[in-house]
PDB file of C-alpha atoms and ligand atoms in Angstrom:
ATOM      1  CA  MET A   1       0.000   0.000   0.000  1.00  0.00           C
ATOM      2  CA  SER A   2       1.177   3.481  -0.660  1.00  0.00           C
ATOM      3  CA  ASP A   3       2.146   5.863   2.076  1.00  0.00           C
ATOM      4  CA  PHE A   4      -0.823   7.478   3.800  1.00  0.00           C
ATOM      5  CA  PRO A   5      -1.488   9.025   7.201  1.00  0.00           C
ATOM      6  CA  SER A   6      -2.326   6.057   9.429  1.00  0.00           C
ATOM      7  CA  VAL A   7      -2.871   4.883  13.013  1.00  0.00           C
ATOM      8  CA  PRO A   8      -2.762   1.350  14.509  1.00  0.00           C
ATOM      9  CA  LEU A   9      -5.987  -0.729  14.339  1.00  0.00           C
ATOM     10  CA  SER A  10      -6.222  -0.475  18.095  1.00  0.00           C
ATOM     11  CA  ARG A  11      -9.983  -0.954  18.662  1.00  0.00           C
ATOM     12  CA  TYR A  12     -10.362  -4.232  16.757  1.00  0.00           C
ATOM     13  CA  ARG A  13     -11.446  -7.220  18.909  1.00  0.00           C
ATOM     14  CA  GLU A  14     -11.027 -10.910  18.103  1.00  0.00           C
ATOM     15  CA  TYR A  15     -13.212 -13.516  19.904  1.00  0.00           C
ATOM     16  CA  PRO A  16     -12.652 -17.242  20.441  1.00  0.00           C
ATOM     17  CA  ILE A  17     -14.833 -19.189  17.955  1.00  0.00           C
ATOM     18  CA  ASP A  18     -17.365 -20.229  20.629  1.00  0.00           C
ATOM     19  CA  GLU A  19     -17.795 -16.657  21.734  1.00  0.00           C
ATOM     20  CA  MET A  20     -18.025 -15.595  18.104  1.00  0.00           C
ATOM     21  CA  ARG A  21     -20.893 -18.076  17.642  1.00  0.00           C
ATOM     22  CA  ALA A  22     -22.680 -16.931  20.776  1.00  0.00           C
ATOM     23  CA  ARG A  23     -22.366 -13.225  19.996  1.00  0.00           C
ATOM     24  CA  LEU A  24     -23.423 -13.672  16.390  1.00  0.00           C
ATOM     25  CA  GLY A  25     -26.288 -15.973  17.348  1.00  0.00           C
ATOM     26  CA  ASP A  26     -27.595 -13.371  19.777  1.00  0.00           C
ATOM     27  CA  PHE A  27     -27.233 -10.633  17.173  1.00  0.00           C
ATOM     28  CA  TYR A  28     -29.078 -12.635  14.528  1.00  0.00           C
ATOM     29  CA  ALA A  29     -31.839 -13.662  16.946  1.00  0.00           C
ATOM     30  CA  ASP A  30     -32.331 -10.026  17.900  1.00  0.00           C
ATOM     31  CA  LEU A  31     -32.415  -8.789  14.291  1.00  0.00           C
ATOM     32  CA  ASP A  32     -34.763 -11.627  13.352  1.00  0.00           C
ATOM     33  CA  ARG A  33     -37.395 -10.121  15.691  1.00  0.00           C
ATOM     34  CA  ARG A  34     -37.423  -6.861  13.734  1.00  0.00           C
ATOM     35  CA  ARG A  35     -40.592  -6.121  11.809  1.00  0.00           C
ATOM     36  CA  SER A  36     -41.609  -3.084   9.810  1.00  0.00           C
ATOM     37  CA  VAL A  37     -44.400  -1.498  11.812  1.00  0.00           C
ATOM     38  CA  ARG A  38     -47.197   0.735  10.517  1.00  0.00           C
ATOM     39  CA  GLU A  39     -49.068   1.364  13.769  1.00  0.00           C
ATOM     40  CA  PHE A  40     -47.171   3.542  16.212  1.00  0.00           C
ATOM     41  CA  SER A  41     -47.735   4.825  19.739  1.00  0.00           C
ATOM     42  CA  ASP A  42     -47.305   8.542  20.392  1.00  0.00           C
ATOM     43  CA  ARG A  43     -45.239   7.832  23.545  1.00  0.00           C
ATOM     44  CA  PRO A  44     -42.246  10.168  23.609  1.00  0.00           C
ATOM     45  CA  ILE A  45     -38.658   8.973  23.343  1.00  0.00           C
ATOM     46  CA  PRO A  46     -35.718  10.977  24.696  1.00  0.00           C
ATOM     47  CA  ARG A  47     -33.759  12.798  22.029  1.00  0.00           C
ATOM     48  CA  ASP A  48     -30.408  11.329  23.131  1.00  0.00           C
ATOM     49  CA  ILE A  49     -31.625   7.860  22.066  1.00  0.00           C
ATOM     50  CA  VAL A  50     -32.064   9.068  18.505  1.00  0.00           C
ATOM     51  CA  GLU A  51     -28.750  10.933  18.647  1.00  0.00           C
ATOM     52  CA  THR A  52     -26.870   7.766  19.578  1.00  0.00           C
ATOM     53  CA  ALA A  53     -28.683   5.775  16.875  1.00  0.00           C
ATOM     54  CA  LEU A  54     -27.643   8.435  14.350  1.00  0.00           C
ATOM     55  CA  LYS A  55     -24.028   8.200  15.524  1.00  0.00           C
ATOM     56  CA  ALA A  56     -24.245   4.428  15.004  1.00  0.00           C
ATOM     57  CA  ALA A  57     -25.558   5.064  11.463  1.00  0.00           C
ATOM     58  CA  ASN A  58     -22.678   7.413  10.789  1.00  0.00           C
ATOM     59  CA  THR A  59     -20.169   4.596  11.422  1.00  0.00           C
ATOM     60  CA  ALA A  60     -21.232   2.943   8.144  1.00  0.00           C
ATOM     61  CA  PRO A  61     -18.590   2.568   5.439  1.00  0.00           C
ATOM     62  CA  SER A  62     -18.914   5.066   2.589  1.00  0.00           C
ATOM     63  CA  GLY A  63     -17.298   5.824  -0.761  1.00  0.00           C
ATOM     64  CA  ALA A  64     -13.933   7.516  -0.091  1.00  0.00           C
ATOM     65  CA  ASN A  65     -15.202   8.048   3.483  1.00  0.00           C
ATOM     66  CA  LEU A  66     -17.162  11.076   2.294  1.00  0.00           C
ATOM     67  CA  GLN A  67     -20.209  10.118   4.437  1.00  0.00           C
ATOM     68  CA  PRO A  68     -22.639  11.303   1.747  1.00  0.00           C
ATOM     69  CA  TRP A  69     -25.787  11.389   3.876  1.00  0.00           C
ATOM     70  CA  HIS A  70     -27.787  13.834   5.930  1.00  0.00           C
ATOM     71  CA  PHE A  71     -30.504  13.018   8.464  1.00  0.00           C
ATOM     72  CA  VAL A  72     -33.280  15.447   9.368  1.00  0.00           C
ATOM     73  CA  VAL A  73     -35.040  14.413  12.588  1.00  0.00           C
ATOM     74  CA  VAL A  74     -38.596  15.731  12.702  1.00  0.00           C
ATOM     75  CA  SER A  75     -40.435  15.724  16.026  1.00  0.00           C
ATOM     76  CA  GLY A  76     -42.663  18.819  15.712  1.00  0.00           C
ATOM     77  CA  PRO A  77     -46.396  18.364  14.985  1.00  0.00           C
ATOM     78  CA  GLU A  78     -46.544  21.162  12.417  1.00  0.00           C
ATOM     79  CA  THR A  79     -43.834  19.683  10.202  1.00  0.00           C
ATOM     80  CA  LYS A  80     -45.141  16.133  10.660  1.00  0.00           C
ATOM     81  CA  ARG A  81     -48.567  17.305   9.465  1.00  0.00           C
ATOM     82  CA  LYS A  82     -47.045  18.927   6.356  1.00  0.00           C
ATOM     83  CA  ILE A  83     -45.119  15.740   5.594  1.00  0.00           C
ATOM     84  CA  ARG A  84     -48.209  13.567   6.076  1.00  0.00           C
ATOM     85  CA  GLU A  85     -50.313  15.771   3.806  1.00  0.00           C
ATOM     86  CA  ALA A  86     -47.698  15.789   1.036  1.00  0.00           C
ATOM     87  CA  ALA A  87     -46.986  12.059   1.363  1.00  0.00           C
ATOM     88  CA  GLU A  88     -50.660  11.112   1.298  1.00  0.00           C
ATOM     89  CA  ALA A  89     -51.207  13.275  -1.811  1.00  0.00           C
ATOM     90  CA  GLU A  90     -48.418  11.390  -3.630  1.00  0.00           C
ATOM     91  CA  GLU A  91     -49.635   8.048  -2.336  1.00  0.00           C
ATOM     92  CA  ARG A  92     -53.204   8.718  -3.528  1.00  0.00           C
ATOM     93  CA  GLU A  93     -51.807   9.238  -7.026  1.00  0.00           C
ATOM     94  CA  PHE A  94     -49.697   6.112  -6.657  1.00  0.00           C
ATOM     95  CA  TYR A  95     -52.485   3.819  -5.518  1.00  0.00           C
ATOM     96  CA  THR A  96     -55.167   5.179  -7.862  1.00  0.00           C
ATOM     97  CA  ARG A  97     -53.146   5.997 -11.010  1.00  0.00           C
ATOM     98  CA  ARG A  98     -49.393   5.556 -11.107  1.00  0.00           C
ATOM     99  CA  ALA A  99     -48.846   2.039  -9.757  1.00  0.00           C
ATOM    100  CA  PRO A 100     -48.891  -0.754 -12.337  1.00  0.00           C
ATOM    101  CA  GLU A 101     -51.248  -3.679 -11.526  1.00  0.00           C
ATOM    102  CA  ALA A 102     -48.296  -5.966 -10.803  1.00  0.00           C
ATOM    103  CA  TRP A 103     -46.922  -3.557  -8.191  1.00  0.00           C
ATOM    104  CA  LEU A 104     -50.280  -3.293  -6.453  1.00  0.00           C
ATOM    105  CA  ALA A 105     -50.488  -7.091  -6.492  1.00  0.00           C
ATOM    106  CA  ALA A 106     -47.020  -7.329  -4.869  1.00  0.00           C
ATOM    107  CA  LEU A 107     -48.164  -4.931  -2.130  1.00  0.00           C
ATOM    108  CA  GLU A 108     -51.405  -6.771  -1.420  1.00  0.00           C
ATOM    109  CA  PRO A 109     -49.975  -9.030   1.331  1.00  0.00           C
ATOM    110  CA  LEU A 110     -48.801  -5.884   3.169  1.00  0.00           C
ATOM    111  CA  GLY A 111     -52.243  -4.288   3.252  1.00  0.00           C
ATOM    112  CA  THR A 112     -50.842  -0.807   2.575  1.00  0.00           C
ATOM    113  CA  ASP A 113     -52.865   2.048   1.131  1.00  0.00           C
ATOM    114  CA  GLU A 114     -52.638   5.846   0.792  1.00  0.00           C
ATOM    115  CA  ARG A 115     -53.481   6.535   4.438  1.00  0.00           C
ATOM    116  CA  LYS A 116     -50.370   7.300   6.492  1.00  0.00           C
ATOM    117  CA  PRO A 117     -51.563   8.378   9.985  1.00  0.00           C
ATOM    118  CA  PHE A 118     -48.313   7.085  11.503  1.00  0.00           C
ATOM    119  CA  LEU A 119     -46.555  10.103   9.976  1.00  0.00           C
ATOM    120  CA  GLU A 120     -48.273  12.191  12.674  1.00  0.00           C
ATOM    121  CA  THR A 121     -48.495   9.617  15.469  1.00  0.00           C
ATOM    122  CA  ALA A 122     -44.885   8.435  15.737  1.00  0.00           C
ATOM    123  CA  PRO A 123     -42.594  10.645  17.848  1.00  0.00           C
ATOM    124  CA  TYR A 124     -39.870  10.833  15.171  1.00  0.00           C
ATOM    125  CA  LEU A 125     -39.706  10.986  11.395  1.00  0.00           C
ATOM    126  CA  ILE A 126     -36.116  10.729  10.238  1.00  0.00           C
ATOM    127  CA  ALA A 127     -35.755  11.963   6.668  1.00  0.00           C
ATOM    128  CA  VAL A 128     -32.654  10.440   5.092  1.00  0.00           C
ATOM    129  CA  PHE A 129     -31.041  12.448   2.305  1.00  0.00           C
ATOM    130  CA  LEU A 130     -28.373  11.234  -0.117  1.00  0.00           C
ATOM    131  CA  GLN A 131     -25.851  13.941  -0.928  1.00  0.00           C
ATOM    132  CA  LYS A 132     -24.857  13.790  -4.594  1.00  0.00           C
ATOM    133  CA  PHE A 133     -22.277  16.456  -3.784  1.00  0.00           C
ATOM    134  CA  GLY A 134     -20.748  17.770  -0.615  1.00  0.00           C
ATOM    135  CA  GLU A 135     -19.913  21.374  -0.041  1.00  0.00           C
ATOM    136  CA  LEU A 136     -16.620  22.754   1.263  1.00  0.00           C
ATOM    137  CA  PRO A 137     -16.730  25.677   3.716  1.00  0.00           C
ATOM    138  CA  ASP A 138     -15.763  28.004   0.813  1.00  0.00           C
ATOM    139  CA  GLY A 139     -18.779  26.812  -1.188  1.00  0.00           C
ATOM    140  CA  ARG A 140     -16.882  24.610  -3.685  1.00  0.00           C
ATOM    141  CA  LYS A 141     -18.588  21.307  -4.574  1.00  0.00           C
ATOM    142  CA  VAL A 142     -17.037  17.906  -3.842  1.00  0.00           C
ATOM    143  CA  LYS A 143     -18.263  14.937  -5.866  1.00  0.00           C
ATOM    144  CA  HIS A 144     -19.432  11.978  -3.783  1.00  0.00           C
ATOM    145  CA  TYR A 145     -18.795   8.370  -4.822  1.00  0.00           C
ATOM    146  CA  TYR A 146     -21.288   5.509  -4.390  1.00  0.00           C
ATOM    147  CA  PRO A 147     -23.716   7.771  -2.518  1.00  0.00           C
ATOM    148  CA  ALA A 148     -26.661   5.364  -2.915  1.00  0.00           C
ATOM    149  CA  GLU A 149     -24.752   2.346  -1.640  1.00  0.00           C
ATOM    150  CA  SER A 150     -23.288   4.390   1.214  1.00  0.00           C
ATOM    151  CA  THR A 151     -26.593   5.936   2.276  1.00  0.00           C
ATOM    152  CA  GLY A 152     -28.270   2.528   2.085  1.00  0.00           C
ATOM    153  CA  LEU A 153     -25.630   1.116   4.410  1.00  0.00           C
ATOM    154  CA  ALA A 154     -25.979   3.996   6.876  1.00  0.00           C
ATOM    155  CA  THR A 155     -29.751   3.613   6.846  1.00  0.00           C
ATOM    156  CA  GLY A 156     -29.400  -0.108   7.530  1.00  0.00           C
ATOM    157  CA  PHE A 157     -27.160   0.648  10.498  1.00  0.00           C
ATOM    158  CA  LEU A 158     -29.723   3.194  11.738  1.00  0.00           C
ATOM    159  CA  ILE A 159     -32.594   0.707  11.521  1.00  0.00           C
ATOM    160  CA  ALA A 160     -30.518  -1.923  13.351  1.00  0.00           C
ATOM    161  CA  ALA A 161     -29.497   0.599  16.034  1.00  0.00           C
ATOM    162  CA  LEU A 162     -33.078   1.712  16.700  1.00  0.00           C
ATOM    163  CA  HIS A 163     -34.178  -1.917  16.802  1.00  0.00           C
ATOM    164  CA  ARG A 164     -31.461  -2.700  19.327  1.00  0.00           C
ATOM    165  CA  ALA A 165     -32.839   0.144  21.455  1.00  0.00           C
ATOM    166  CA  GLY A 166     -36.228  -1.595  21.399  1.00  0.00           C
ATOM    167  CA  LEU A 167     -37.831   0.834  18.975  1.00  0.00           C
ATOM    168  CA  ALA A 168     -39.876   0.043  15.905  1.00  0.00           C
ATOM    169  CA  THR A 169     -39.288   1.590  12.501  1.00  0.00           C
ATOM    170  CA  LEU A 170     -40.890   1.812   9.110  1.00  0.00           C
ATOM    171  CA  THR A 171     -38.916   2.519   5.956  1.00  0.00           C
ATOM    172  CA  HIS A 172     -41.403   4.687   4.124  1.00  0.00           C
ATOM    173  CA  THR A 173     -40.799   5.724   0.520  1.00  0.00           C
ATOM    174  CA  PRO A 174     -43.553   7.962  -0.802  1.00  0.00           C
ATOM    175  CA  SER A 175     -42.778   8.462  -4.463  1.00  0.00           C
ATOM    176  CA  PRO A 176     -41.713  10.985  -5.599  1.00  0.00           C
ATOM    177  CA  MET A 177     -40.264  12.475  -2.416  1.00  0.00           C
ATOM    178  CA  GLY A 178     -39.187  15.889  -3.675  1.00  0.00           C
ATOM    179  CA  PHE A 179     -41.578  17.510  -1.174  1.00  0.00           C
ATOM    180  CA  LEU A 180     -39.130  16.603   1.592  1.00  0.00           C
ATOM    181  CA  ASN A 181     -36.522  19.038   0.204  1.00  0.00           C
ATOM    182  CA  ARG A 182     -39.141  21.774   0.141  1.00  0.00           C
ATOM    183  CA  ILE A 183     -40.645  21.134   3.577  1.00  0.00           C
ATOM    184  CA  LEU A 184     -37.308  20.486   5.299  1.00  0.00           C
ATOM    185  CA  GLY A 185     -35.289  23.138   3.451  1.00  0.00           C
ATOM    186  CA  ARG A 186     -32.640  20.813   2.016  1.00  0.00           C
ATOM    187  CA  PRO A 187     -30.583  21.802  -1.065  1.00  0.00           C
ATOM    188  CA  LYS A 188     -30.982  20.417  -4.597  1.00  0.00           C
ATOM    189  CA  SER A 189     -27.685  18.555  -4.235  1.00  0.00           C
ATOM    190  CA  GLU A 190     -29.474  16.205  -1.805  1.00  0.00           C
ATOM    191  CA  ARG A 191     -31.893  13.502  -2.972  1.00  0.00           C
ATOM    192  CA  PRO A 192     -34.484  12.248  -0.479  1.00  0.00           C
ATOM    193  CA  PHE A 193     -33.553   8.598   0.097  1.00  0.00           C
ATOM    194  CA  LEU A 194     -36.298   7.492   2.445  1.00  0.00           C
ATOM    195  CA  LEU A 195     -38.361   8.522   5.411  1.00  0.00           C
ATOM    196  CA  LEU A 196     -37.734   6.424   8.519  1.00  0.00           C
ATOM    197  CA  VAL A 197     -40.615   6.432  10.987  1.00  0.00           C
ATOM    198  CA  ALA A 198     -39.461   5.592  14.523  1.00  0.00           C
ATOM    199  CA  GLY A 199     -41.176   5.034  17.841  1.00  0.00           C
ATOM    200  CA  TYR A 200     -42.832   2.457  20.068  1.00  0.00           C
ATOM    201  CA  PRO A 201     -45.320   0.235  18.270  1.00  0.00           C
ATOM    202  CA  ALA A 202     -48.984   0.768  19.183  1.00  0.00           C
ATOM    203  CA  ASP A 203     -50.144  -1.641  21.919  1.00  0.00           C
ATOM    204  CA  ASP A 204     -52.407  -3.436  19.453  1.00  0.00           C
ATOM    205  CA  ALA A 205     -50.050  -3.228  16.457  1.00  0.00           C
ATOM    206  CA  ARG A 206     -50.421  -5.980  13.878  1.00  0.00           C
ATOM    207  CA  VAL A 207     -48.015  -6.867  11.072  1.00  0.00           C
ATOM    208  CA  PRO A 208     -48.390  -8.738   7.780  1.00  0.00           C
ATOM    209  CA  ASP A 209     -48.178 -12.542   7.932  1.00  0.00           C
ATOM    210  CA  ILE A 210     -45.129 -12.840   5.683  1.00  0.00           C
ATOM    211  CA  ALA A 211     -41.887 -14.845   5.829  1.00  0.00           C
ATOM    212  CA  ARG A 212     -38.201 -14.386   5.115  1.00  0.00           C
ATOM    213  CA  LYS A 213     -36.444 -16.470   2.468  1.00  0.00           C
ATOM    214  CA  THR A 214     -34.388 -19.417   3.727  1.00  0.00           C
ATOM    215  CA  LEU A 215     -30.571 -19.339   3.578  1.00  0.00           C
ATOM    216  CA  GLY A 216     -30.563 -21.730   0.611  1.00  0.00           C
ATOM    217  CA  GLU A 217     -32.882 -19.398  -1.279  1.00  0.00           C
ATOM    218  CA  PHE A 218     -30.935 -16.205  -0.762  1.00  0.00           C
ATOM    219  CA  ALA A 219     -27.301 -17.403  -0.614  1.00  0.00           C
ATOM    220  CA  SER A 220     -25.079 -19.817  -2.473  1.00  0.00           C
ATOM    221  CA  TRP A 221     -21.518 -20.995  -1.916  1.00  0.00           C
ATOM    222  CA  ILE A 222     -18.640 -21.757  -4.262  1.00  0.00           C
ATOM    223  CA  ASP A 223     -15.897 -23.778  -2.584  1.00  0.00           C
ATOM    224  CA  THR A 224     -13.606 -24.482  -5.525  1.00  0.00           C
TER     225      THR A 224
HETATM  226  N1  IYR B 301     -44.928   3.946  -1.150  1.00  0.00           N
HETATM  227  C1  IYR B 301     -46.208   3.236  -1.027  1.00  0.00           C
HETATM  228  C2  IYR B 301     -46.196   1.895  -1.664  1.00  0.00           C
HETATM  229  C3  IYR B 301     -45.273   0.892  -1.107  1.00  0.00           C
HETATM  230  C4  IYR B 301     -44.233   0.427  -1.888  1.00  0.00           C
HETATM  231  C5  IYR B 301     -43.409  -0.575  -1.448  1.00  0.00           C
HETATM  232  I1  IYR B 301     -41.974  -1.287  -2.669  1.00  0.00           I
HETATM  233  C6  IYR B 301     -43.593  -1.121  -0.151  1.00  0.00           C
HETATM  234  O1  IYR B 301     -42.758  -2.130   0.311  1.00  0.00           O
HETATM  235  C7  IYR B 301     -44.637  -0.686   0.625  1.00  0.00           C
HETATM  236  C8  IYR B 301     -45.478   0.341   0.137  1.00  0.00           C
HETATM  237  C9  IYR B 301     -46.623   3.187   0.468  1.00  0.00           C
HETATM  238  O2  IYR B 301     -45.824   3.510   1.326  1.00  0.00           O
HETATM  239  O3  IYR B 301     -47.766   2.812   0.744  1.00  0.00           O
END
């Protein structure tokens, strides 16, 4: 490797194989309980919980370490109402006009429709933006590399972090999402990536009766 400013890998930890199995098994079992939730409680959640989850998200790998994401955390009723109104307007178009039959058929097991009351009920809406470009303090633009892959990874970390905290989330993608730039005052260089709804599930929350693929269905091995 060429010469570059470096420090020792001092925070890496290796575990004996048995401990590796136990830790990983616990991690998988915990993640396997995660479900996308569409019925939220309005119970408040301290802001520092979301801050730590965001810091966990920001540890994700990114193209050239440019961290090409921005998170807007919305907790105010006024802004939530604006987001709900704009999202439901787009969703009405989607469900009644834009969506091809096959897409609506794929969504049928989820029971979704244009009504999105959770956008006002849940304590936090986290709007995730992908930055196509970054901006230096002097205003010059910096191109970002693999911003979609990077932002997807950071969002995955965020969902896992909130789940670990015992909170439910929904990855909501009203389409198109340009209204988020307008309502949240984000620049054109940022593309809305998704809206993450976060909070406690409602006491009587129900979820679709759907299953995950088995290992053999979603992974294959080549040992030669
Ligand atoms: N954005 C719509 C439709 C929708 C699309 C997919 I792909 C989903 O996994 C779920 C819903 C909505 O939020 O209802």
